[in-house]
PDB file of C-alpha atoms and ligand atoms in Angstrom:
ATOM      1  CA  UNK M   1     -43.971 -28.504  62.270  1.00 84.00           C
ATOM      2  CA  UNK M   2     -42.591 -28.293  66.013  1.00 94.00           C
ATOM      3  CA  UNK M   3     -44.692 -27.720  68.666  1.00 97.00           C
ATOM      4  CA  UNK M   4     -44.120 -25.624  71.880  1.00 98.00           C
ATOM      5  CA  UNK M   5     -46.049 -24.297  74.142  1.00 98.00           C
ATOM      6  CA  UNK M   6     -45.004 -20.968  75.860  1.00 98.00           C
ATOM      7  CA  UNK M   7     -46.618 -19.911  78.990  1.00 98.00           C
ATOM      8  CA  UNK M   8     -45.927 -15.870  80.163  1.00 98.00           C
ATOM      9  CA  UNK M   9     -46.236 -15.298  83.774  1.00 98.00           C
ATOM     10  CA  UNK M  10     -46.018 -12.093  85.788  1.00 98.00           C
ATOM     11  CA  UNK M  11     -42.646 -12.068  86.386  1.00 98.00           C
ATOM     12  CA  UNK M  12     -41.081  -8.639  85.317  1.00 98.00           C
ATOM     13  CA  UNK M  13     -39.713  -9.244  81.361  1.00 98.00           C
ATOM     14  CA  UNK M  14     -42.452  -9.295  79.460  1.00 98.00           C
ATOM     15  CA  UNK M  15     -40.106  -8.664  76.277  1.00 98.00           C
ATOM     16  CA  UNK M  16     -38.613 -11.941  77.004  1.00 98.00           C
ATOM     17  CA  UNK M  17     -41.749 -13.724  76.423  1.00 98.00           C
ATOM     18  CA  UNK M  18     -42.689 -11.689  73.353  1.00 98.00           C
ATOM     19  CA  UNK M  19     -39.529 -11.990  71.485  1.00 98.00           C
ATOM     20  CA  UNK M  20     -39.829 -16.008  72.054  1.00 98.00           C
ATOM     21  CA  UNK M  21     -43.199 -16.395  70.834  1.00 98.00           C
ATOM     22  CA  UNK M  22     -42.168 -13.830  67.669  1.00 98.00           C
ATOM     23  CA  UNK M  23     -39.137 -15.803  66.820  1.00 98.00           C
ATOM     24  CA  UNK M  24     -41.258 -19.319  67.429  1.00 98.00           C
ATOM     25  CA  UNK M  25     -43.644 -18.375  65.256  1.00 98.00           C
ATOM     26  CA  UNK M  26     -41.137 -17.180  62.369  1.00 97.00           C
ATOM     27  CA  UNK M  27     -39.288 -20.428  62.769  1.00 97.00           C
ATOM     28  CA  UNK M  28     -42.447 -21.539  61.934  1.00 97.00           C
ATOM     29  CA  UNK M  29     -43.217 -23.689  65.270  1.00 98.00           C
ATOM     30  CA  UNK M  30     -46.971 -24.043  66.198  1.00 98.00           C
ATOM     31  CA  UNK M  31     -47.144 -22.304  69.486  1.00 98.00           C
ATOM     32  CA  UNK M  32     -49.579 -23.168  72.535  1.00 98.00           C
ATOM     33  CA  UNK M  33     -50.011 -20.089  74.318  1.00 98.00           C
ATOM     34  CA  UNK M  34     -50.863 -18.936  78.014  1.00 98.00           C
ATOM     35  CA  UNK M  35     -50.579 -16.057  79.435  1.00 98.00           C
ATOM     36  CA  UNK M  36     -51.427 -15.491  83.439  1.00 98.00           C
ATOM     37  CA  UNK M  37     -53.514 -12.375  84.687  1.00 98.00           C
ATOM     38  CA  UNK M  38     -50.857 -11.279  86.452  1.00 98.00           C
ATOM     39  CA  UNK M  39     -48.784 -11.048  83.101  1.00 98.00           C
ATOM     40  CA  UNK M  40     -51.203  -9.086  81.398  1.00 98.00           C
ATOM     41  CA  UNK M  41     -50.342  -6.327  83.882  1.00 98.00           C
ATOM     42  CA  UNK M  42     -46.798  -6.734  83.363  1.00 98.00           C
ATOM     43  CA  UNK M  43     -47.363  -6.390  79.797  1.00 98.00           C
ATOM     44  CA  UNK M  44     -49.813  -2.910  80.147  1.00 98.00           C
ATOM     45  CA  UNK M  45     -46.858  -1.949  82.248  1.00 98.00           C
ATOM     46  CA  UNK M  46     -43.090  -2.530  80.726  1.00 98.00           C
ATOM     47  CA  UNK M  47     -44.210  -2.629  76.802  1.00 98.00           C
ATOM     48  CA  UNK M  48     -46.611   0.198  74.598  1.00 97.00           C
ATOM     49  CA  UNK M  49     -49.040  -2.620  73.700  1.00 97.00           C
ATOM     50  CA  UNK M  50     -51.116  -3.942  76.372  1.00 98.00           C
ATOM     51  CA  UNK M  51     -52.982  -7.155  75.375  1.00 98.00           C
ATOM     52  CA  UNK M  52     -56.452  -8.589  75.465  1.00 98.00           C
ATOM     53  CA  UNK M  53     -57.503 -10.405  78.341  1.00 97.00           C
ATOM     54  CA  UNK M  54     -59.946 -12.823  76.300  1.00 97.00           C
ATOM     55  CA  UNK M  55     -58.448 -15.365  74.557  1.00 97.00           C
ATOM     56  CA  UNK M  56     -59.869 -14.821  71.398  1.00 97.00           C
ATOM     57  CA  UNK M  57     -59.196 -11.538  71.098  1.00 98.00           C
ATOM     58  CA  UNK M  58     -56.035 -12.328  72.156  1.00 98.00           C
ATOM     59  CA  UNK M  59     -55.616 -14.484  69.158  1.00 98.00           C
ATOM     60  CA  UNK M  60     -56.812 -12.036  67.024  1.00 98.00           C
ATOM     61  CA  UNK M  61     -54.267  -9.456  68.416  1.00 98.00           C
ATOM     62  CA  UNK M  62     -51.659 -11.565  68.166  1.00 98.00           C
ATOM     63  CA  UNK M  63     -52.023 -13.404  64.808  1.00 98.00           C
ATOM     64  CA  UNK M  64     -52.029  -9.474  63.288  1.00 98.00           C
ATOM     65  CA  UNK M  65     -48.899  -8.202  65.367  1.00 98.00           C
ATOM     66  CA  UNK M  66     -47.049 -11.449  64.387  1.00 98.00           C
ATOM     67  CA  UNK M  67     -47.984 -12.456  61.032  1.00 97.00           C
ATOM     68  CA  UNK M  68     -49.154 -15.736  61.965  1.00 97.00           C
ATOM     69  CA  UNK M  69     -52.813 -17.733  61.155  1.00 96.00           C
ATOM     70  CA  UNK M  70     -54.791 -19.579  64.209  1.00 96.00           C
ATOM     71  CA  UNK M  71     -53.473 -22.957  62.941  1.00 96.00           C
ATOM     72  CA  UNK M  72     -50.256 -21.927  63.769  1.00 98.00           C
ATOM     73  CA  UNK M  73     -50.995 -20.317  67.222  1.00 98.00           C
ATOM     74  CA  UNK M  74     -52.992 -21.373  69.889  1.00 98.00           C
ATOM     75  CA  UNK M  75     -54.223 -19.628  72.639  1.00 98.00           C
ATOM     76  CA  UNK M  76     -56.007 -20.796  75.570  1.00 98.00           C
ATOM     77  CA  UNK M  77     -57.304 -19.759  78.568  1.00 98.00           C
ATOM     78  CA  UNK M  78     -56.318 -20.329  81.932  1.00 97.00           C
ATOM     79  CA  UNK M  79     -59.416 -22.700  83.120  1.00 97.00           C
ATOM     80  CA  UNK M  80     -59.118 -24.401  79.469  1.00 97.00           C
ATOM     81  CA  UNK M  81     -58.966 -27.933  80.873  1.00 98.00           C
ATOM     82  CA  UNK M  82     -59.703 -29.602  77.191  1.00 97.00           C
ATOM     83  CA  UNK M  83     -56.524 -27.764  75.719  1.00 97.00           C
ATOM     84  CA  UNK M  84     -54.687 -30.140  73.961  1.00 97.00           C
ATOM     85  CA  UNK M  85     -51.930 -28.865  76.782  1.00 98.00           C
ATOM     86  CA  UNK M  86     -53.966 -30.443  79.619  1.00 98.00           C
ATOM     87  CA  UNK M  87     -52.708 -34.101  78.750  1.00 97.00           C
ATOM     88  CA  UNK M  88     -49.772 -36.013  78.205  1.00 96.00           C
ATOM     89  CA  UNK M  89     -51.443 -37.731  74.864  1.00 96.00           C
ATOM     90  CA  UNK M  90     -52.063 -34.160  73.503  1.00 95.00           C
ATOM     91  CA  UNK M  91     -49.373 -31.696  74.414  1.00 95.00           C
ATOM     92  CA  UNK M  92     -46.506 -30.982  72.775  1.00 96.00           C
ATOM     93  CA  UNK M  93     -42.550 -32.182  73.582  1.00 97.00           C
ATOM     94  CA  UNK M  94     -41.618 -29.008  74.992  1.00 98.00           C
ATOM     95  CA  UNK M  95     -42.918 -26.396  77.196  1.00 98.00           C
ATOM     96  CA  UNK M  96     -41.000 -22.850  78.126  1.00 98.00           C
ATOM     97  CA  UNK M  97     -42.768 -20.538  80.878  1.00 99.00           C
ATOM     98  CA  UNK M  98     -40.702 -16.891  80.117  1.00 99.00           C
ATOM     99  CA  UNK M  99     -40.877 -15.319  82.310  1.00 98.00           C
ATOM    100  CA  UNK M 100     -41.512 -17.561  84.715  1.00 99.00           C
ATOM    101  CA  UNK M 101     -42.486 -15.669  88.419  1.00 98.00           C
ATOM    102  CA  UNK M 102     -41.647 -17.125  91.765  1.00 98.00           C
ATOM    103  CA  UNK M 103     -45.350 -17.548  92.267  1.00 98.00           C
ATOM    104  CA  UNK M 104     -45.695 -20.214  89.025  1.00 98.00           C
ATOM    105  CA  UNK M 105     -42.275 -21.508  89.704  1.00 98.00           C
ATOM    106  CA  UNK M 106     -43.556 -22.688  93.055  1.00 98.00           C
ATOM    107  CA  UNK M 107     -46.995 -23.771  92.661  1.00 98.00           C
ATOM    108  CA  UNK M 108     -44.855 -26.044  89.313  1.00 98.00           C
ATOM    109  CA  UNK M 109     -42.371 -27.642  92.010  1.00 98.00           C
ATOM    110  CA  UNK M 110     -45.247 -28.549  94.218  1.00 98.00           C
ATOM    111  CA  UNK M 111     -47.401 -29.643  91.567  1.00 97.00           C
ATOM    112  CA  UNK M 112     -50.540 -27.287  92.167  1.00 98.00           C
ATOM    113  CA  UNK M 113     -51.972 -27.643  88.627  1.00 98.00           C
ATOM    114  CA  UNK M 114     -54.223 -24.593  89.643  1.00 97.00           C
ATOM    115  CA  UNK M 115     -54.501 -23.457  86.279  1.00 98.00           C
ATOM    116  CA  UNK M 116     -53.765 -24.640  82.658  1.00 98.00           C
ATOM    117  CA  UNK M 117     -50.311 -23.095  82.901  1.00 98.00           C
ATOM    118  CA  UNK M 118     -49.535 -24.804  85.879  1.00 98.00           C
ATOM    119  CA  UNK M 119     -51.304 -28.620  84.962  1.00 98.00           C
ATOM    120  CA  UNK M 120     -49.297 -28.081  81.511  1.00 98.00           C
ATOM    121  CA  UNK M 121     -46.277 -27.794  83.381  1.00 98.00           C
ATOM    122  CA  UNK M 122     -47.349 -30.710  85.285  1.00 98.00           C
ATOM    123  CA  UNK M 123     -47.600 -32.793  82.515  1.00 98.00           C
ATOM    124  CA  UNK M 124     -43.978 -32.116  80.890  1.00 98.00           C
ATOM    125  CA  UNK M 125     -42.685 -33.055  84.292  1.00 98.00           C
ATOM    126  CA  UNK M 126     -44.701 -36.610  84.303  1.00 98.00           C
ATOM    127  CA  UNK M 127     -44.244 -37.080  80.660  1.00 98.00           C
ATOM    128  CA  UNK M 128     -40.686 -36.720  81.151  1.00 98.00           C
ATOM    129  CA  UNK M 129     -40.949 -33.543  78.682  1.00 98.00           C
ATOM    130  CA  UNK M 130     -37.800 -30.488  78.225  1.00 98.00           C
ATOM    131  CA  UNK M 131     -39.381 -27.939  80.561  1.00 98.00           C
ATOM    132  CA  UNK M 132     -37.799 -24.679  80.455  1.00 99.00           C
ATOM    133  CA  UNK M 133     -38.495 -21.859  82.835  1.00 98.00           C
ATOM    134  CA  UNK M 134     -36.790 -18.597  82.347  1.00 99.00           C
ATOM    135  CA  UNK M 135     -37.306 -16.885  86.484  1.00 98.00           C
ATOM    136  CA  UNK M 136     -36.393 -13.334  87.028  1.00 98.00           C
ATOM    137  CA  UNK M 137     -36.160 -12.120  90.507  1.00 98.00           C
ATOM    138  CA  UNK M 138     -33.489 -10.727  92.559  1.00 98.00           C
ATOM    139  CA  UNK M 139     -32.208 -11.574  95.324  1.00 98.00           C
ATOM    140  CA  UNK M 140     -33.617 -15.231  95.555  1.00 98.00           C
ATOM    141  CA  UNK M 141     -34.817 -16.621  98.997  1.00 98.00           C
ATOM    142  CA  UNK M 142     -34.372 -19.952  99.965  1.00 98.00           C
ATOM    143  CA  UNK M 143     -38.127 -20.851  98.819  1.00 98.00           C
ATOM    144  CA  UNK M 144     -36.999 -19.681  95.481  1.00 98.00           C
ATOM    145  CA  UNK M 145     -33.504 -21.286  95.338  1.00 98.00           C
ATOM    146  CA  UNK M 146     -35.069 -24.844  96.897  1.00 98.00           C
ATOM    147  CA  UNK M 147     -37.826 -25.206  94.040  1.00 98.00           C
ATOM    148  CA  UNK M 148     -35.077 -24.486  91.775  1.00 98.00           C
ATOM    149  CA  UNK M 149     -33.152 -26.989  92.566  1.00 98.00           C
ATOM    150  CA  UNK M 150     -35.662 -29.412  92.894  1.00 98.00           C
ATOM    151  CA  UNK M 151     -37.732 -28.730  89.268  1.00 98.00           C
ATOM    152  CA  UNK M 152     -33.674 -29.368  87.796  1.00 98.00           C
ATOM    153  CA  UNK M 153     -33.673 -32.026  89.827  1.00 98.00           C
ATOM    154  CA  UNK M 154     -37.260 -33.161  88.351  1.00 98.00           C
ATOM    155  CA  UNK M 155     -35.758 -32.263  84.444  1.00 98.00           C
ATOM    156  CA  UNK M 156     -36.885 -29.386  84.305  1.00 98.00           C
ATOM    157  CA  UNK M 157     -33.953 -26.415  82.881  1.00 98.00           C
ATOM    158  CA  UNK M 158     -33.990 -23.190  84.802  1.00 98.00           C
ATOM    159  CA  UNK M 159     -32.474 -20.734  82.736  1.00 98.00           C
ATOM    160  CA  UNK M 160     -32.777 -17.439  84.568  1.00 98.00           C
ATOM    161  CA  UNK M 161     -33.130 -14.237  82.433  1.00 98.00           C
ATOM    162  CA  UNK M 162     -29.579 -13.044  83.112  1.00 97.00           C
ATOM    163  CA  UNK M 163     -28.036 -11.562  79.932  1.00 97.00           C
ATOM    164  CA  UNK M 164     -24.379 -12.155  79.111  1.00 96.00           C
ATOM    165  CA  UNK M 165     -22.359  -8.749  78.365  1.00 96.00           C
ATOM    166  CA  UNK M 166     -19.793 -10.304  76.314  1.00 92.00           C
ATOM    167  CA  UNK M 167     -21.097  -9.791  73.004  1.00 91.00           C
ATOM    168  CA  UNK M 168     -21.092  -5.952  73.992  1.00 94.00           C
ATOM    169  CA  UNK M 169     -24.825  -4.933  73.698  1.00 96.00           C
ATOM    170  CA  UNK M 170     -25.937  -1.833  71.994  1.00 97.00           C
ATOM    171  CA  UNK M 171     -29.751  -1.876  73.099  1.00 97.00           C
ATOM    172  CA  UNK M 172     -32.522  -3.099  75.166  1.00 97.00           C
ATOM    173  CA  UNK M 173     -33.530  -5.531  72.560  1.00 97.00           C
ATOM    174  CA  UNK M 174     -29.555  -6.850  72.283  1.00 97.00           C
ATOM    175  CA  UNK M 175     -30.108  -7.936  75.810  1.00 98.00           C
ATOM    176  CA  UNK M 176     -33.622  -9.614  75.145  1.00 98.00           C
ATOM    177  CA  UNK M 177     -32.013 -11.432  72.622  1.00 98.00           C
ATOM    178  CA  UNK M 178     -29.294 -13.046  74.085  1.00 97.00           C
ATOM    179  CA  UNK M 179     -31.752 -14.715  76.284  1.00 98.00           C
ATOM    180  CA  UNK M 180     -34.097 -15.640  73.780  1.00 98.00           C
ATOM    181  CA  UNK M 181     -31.215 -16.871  71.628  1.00 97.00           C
ATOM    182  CA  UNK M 182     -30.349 -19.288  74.323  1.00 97.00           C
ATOM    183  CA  UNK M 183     -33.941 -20.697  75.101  1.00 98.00           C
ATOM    184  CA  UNK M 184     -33.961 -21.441  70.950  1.00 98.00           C
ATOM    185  CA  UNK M 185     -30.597 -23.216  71.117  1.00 96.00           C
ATOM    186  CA  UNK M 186     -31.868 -25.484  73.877  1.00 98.00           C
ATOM    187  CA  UNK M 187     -35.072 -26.020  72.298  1.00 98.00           C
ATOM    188  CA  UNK M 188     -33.111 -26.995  69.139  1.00 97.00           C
ATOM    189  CA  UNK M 189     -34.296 -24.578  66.960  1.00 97.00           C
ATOM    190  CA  UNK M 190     -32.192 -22.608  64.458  1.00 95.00           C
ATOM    191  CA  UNK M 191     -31.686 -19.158  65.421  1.00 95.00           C
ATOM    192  CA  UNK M 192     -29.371 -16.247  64.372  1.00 93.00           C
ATOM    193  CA  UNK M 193     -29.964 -13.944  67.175  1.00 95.00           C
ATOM    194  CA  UNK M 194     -26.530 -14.437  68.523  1.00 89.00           C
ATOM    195  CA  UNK M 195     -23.911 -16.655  66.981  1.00 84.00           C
ATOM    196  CA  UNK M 196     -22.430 -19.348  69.085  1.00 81.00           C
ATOM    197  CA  UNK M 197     -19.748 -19.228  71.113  1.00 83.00           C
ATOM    198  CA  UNK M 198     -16.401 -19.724  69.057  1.00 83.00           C
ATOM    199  CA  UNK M 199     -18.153 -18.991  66.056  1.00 79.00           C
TER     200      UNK M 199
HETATM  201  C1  FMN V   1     -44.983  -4.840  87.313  1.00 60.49           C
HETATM  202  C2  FMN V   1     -44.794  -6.121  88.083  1.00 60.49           C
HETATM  203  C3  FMN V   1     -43.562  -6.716  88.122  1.00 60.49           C
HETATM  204  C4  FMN V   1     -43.355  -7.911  88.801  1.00 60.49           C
HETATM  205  N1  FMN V   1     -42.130  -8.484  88.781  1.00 60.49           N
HETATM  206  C5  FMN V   1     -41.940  -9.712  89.302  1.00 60.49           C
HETATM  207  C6  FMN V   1     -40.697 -10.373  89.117  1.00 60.49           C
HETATM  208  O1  FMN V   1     -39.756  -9.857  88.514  1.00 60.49           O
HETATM  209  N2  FMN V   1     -40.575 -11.652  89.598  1.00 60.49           N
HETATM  210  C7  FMN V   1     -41.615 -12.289  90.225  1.00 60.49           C
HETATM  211  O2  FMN V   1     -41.446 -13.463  90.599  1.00 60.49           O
HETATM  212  N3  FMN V   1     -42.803 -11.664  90.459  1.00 60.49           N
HETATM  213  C8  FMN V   1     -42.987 -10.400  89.995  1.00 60.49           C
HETATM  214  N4  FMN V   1     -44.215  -9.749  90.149  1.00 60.49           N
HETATM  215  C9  FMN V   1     -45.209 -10.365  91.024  1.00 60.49           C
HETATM  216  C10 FMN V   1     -46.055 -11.438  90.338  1.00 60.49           C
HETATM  217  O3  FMN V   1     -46.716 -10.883  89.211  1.00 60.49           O
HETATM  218  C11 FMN V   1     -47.092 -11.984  91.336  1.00 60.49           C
HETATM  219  O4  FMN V   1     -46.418 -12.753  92.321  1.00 60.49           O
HETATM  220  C12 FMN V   1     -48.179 -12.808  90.695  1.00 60.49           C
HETATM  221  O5  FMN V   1     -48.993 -13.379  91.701  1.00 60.49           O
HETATM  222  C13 FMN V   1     -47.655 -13.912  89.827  1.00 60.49           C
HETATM  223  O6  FMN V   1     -48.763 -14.604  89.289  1.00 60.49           O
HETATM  224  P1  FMN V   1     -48.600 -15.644  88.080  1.00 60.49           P
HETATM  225  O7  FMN V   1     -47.523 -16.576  88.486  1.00 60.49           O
HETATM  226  O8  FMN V   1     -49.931 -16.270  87.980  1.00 60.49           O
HETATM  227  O9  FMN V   1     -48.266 -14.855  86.875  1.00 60.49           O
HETATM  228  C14 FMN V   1     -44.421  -8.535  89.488  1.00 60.49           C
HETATM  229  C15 FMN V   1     -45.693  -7.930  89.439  1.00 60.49           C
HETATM  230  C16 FMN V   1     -45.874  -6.749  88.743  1.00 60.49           C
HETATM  231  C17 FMN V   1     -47.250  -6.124  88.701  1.00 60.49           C
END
């Protein structure tokens, strides 16, 4: 079973975030999930279903919206220093943070490890990990652009939520999944949101 851990922060796109961890868990990854404070609000404001602050009713919420057992999904808080997340020798090979805000995309670069999300992050840069963080903002200052560059520069993939139009969208959700459908492909796992370019 693959292992990712997926880390929502309160960057506008919450859908982003949810579609990834619904399409993880039917590909039948074990997920590690985080989810910052600031992305709960972001959740109680752009989606219908606000979700629990505490991570075990968290859990509970999201093991019944997404069909999934608490073997396969784990979710942990963001002062959960004994997470399996918090250490090189326990986390997994990859790590996406969708959406990923400015904020977290900063405090990653500089290597604040303030919180589990960010010390996970931490550790898939000095494990030498595929770290993937998926910013929306618009327009980008130079702060933004300069940790950019240097988290690629680090390994890290930036993959900003910008939708292609070329497959002609019909809906909201089209949109969500063209992004989502790229995340998969780079974390090498088999999706049929979107076919392939060519294909
Ligand atoms: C509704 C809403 C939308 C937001 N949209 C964005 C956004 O698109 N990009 C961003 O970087 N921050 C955005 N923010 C601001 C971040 O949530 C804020 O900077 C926060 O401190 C980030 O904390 P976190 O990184 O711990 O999640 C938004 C906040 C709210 C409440």
């Amino acid at each position: 079973m693959k292992s990712v851990t997926l880390a929502m922060t309160g960057a506008s796109g919450a859908q982003y975030g949810l579609r990834l961890l619904e399409c993880l868990l039917a590909a039948g990854c074990q997920v590690h999930f985080m989810i910052s404070k600031a992305a709960l609000l972001v959740v109680a404001t752009e989606t219908d279903q606000p979700l629990p602050a505490r991570p075990n009713a968290l859990l509970a919420h999201l093991c019944e919206r997404f069909s999934c057992t608490p073997e396969q999904l784990k979710v942990h808080g963001p002062e959960d220093w004994m997470a399996a997340v918090a250490s090189g020798s326990g986390a997994p090979s990859s790590m996406v943070v969708c959406p990923a805000s400015t904020g977290t995309l900063s405090a990653i670069a500089c290597g604040a490890s303030n919180n589990l999300i960010e010390r996970a992050a931490d550790v898939a840069l000095k494990e030498r990990r595929q770290l993937i963080l998926v910013p929306r903002e618009m327009p980008l200052s130079a702060i933004h652009l300069q940790h950019m560059l240097s988290l690629t520069q680090m390994g890290a993939t930036i993959m900003p939520a910008s939708p292609g139009f070329y497959r002609q969208p019909q809906s909201v959700a089209d949109l969500v999944d063209f992004v989502v459908a790229r995340i998969l492909d780079h974390l090498g796992i088999e999706q049929s949101l979107l076919p392939r370019w060519g294909e």
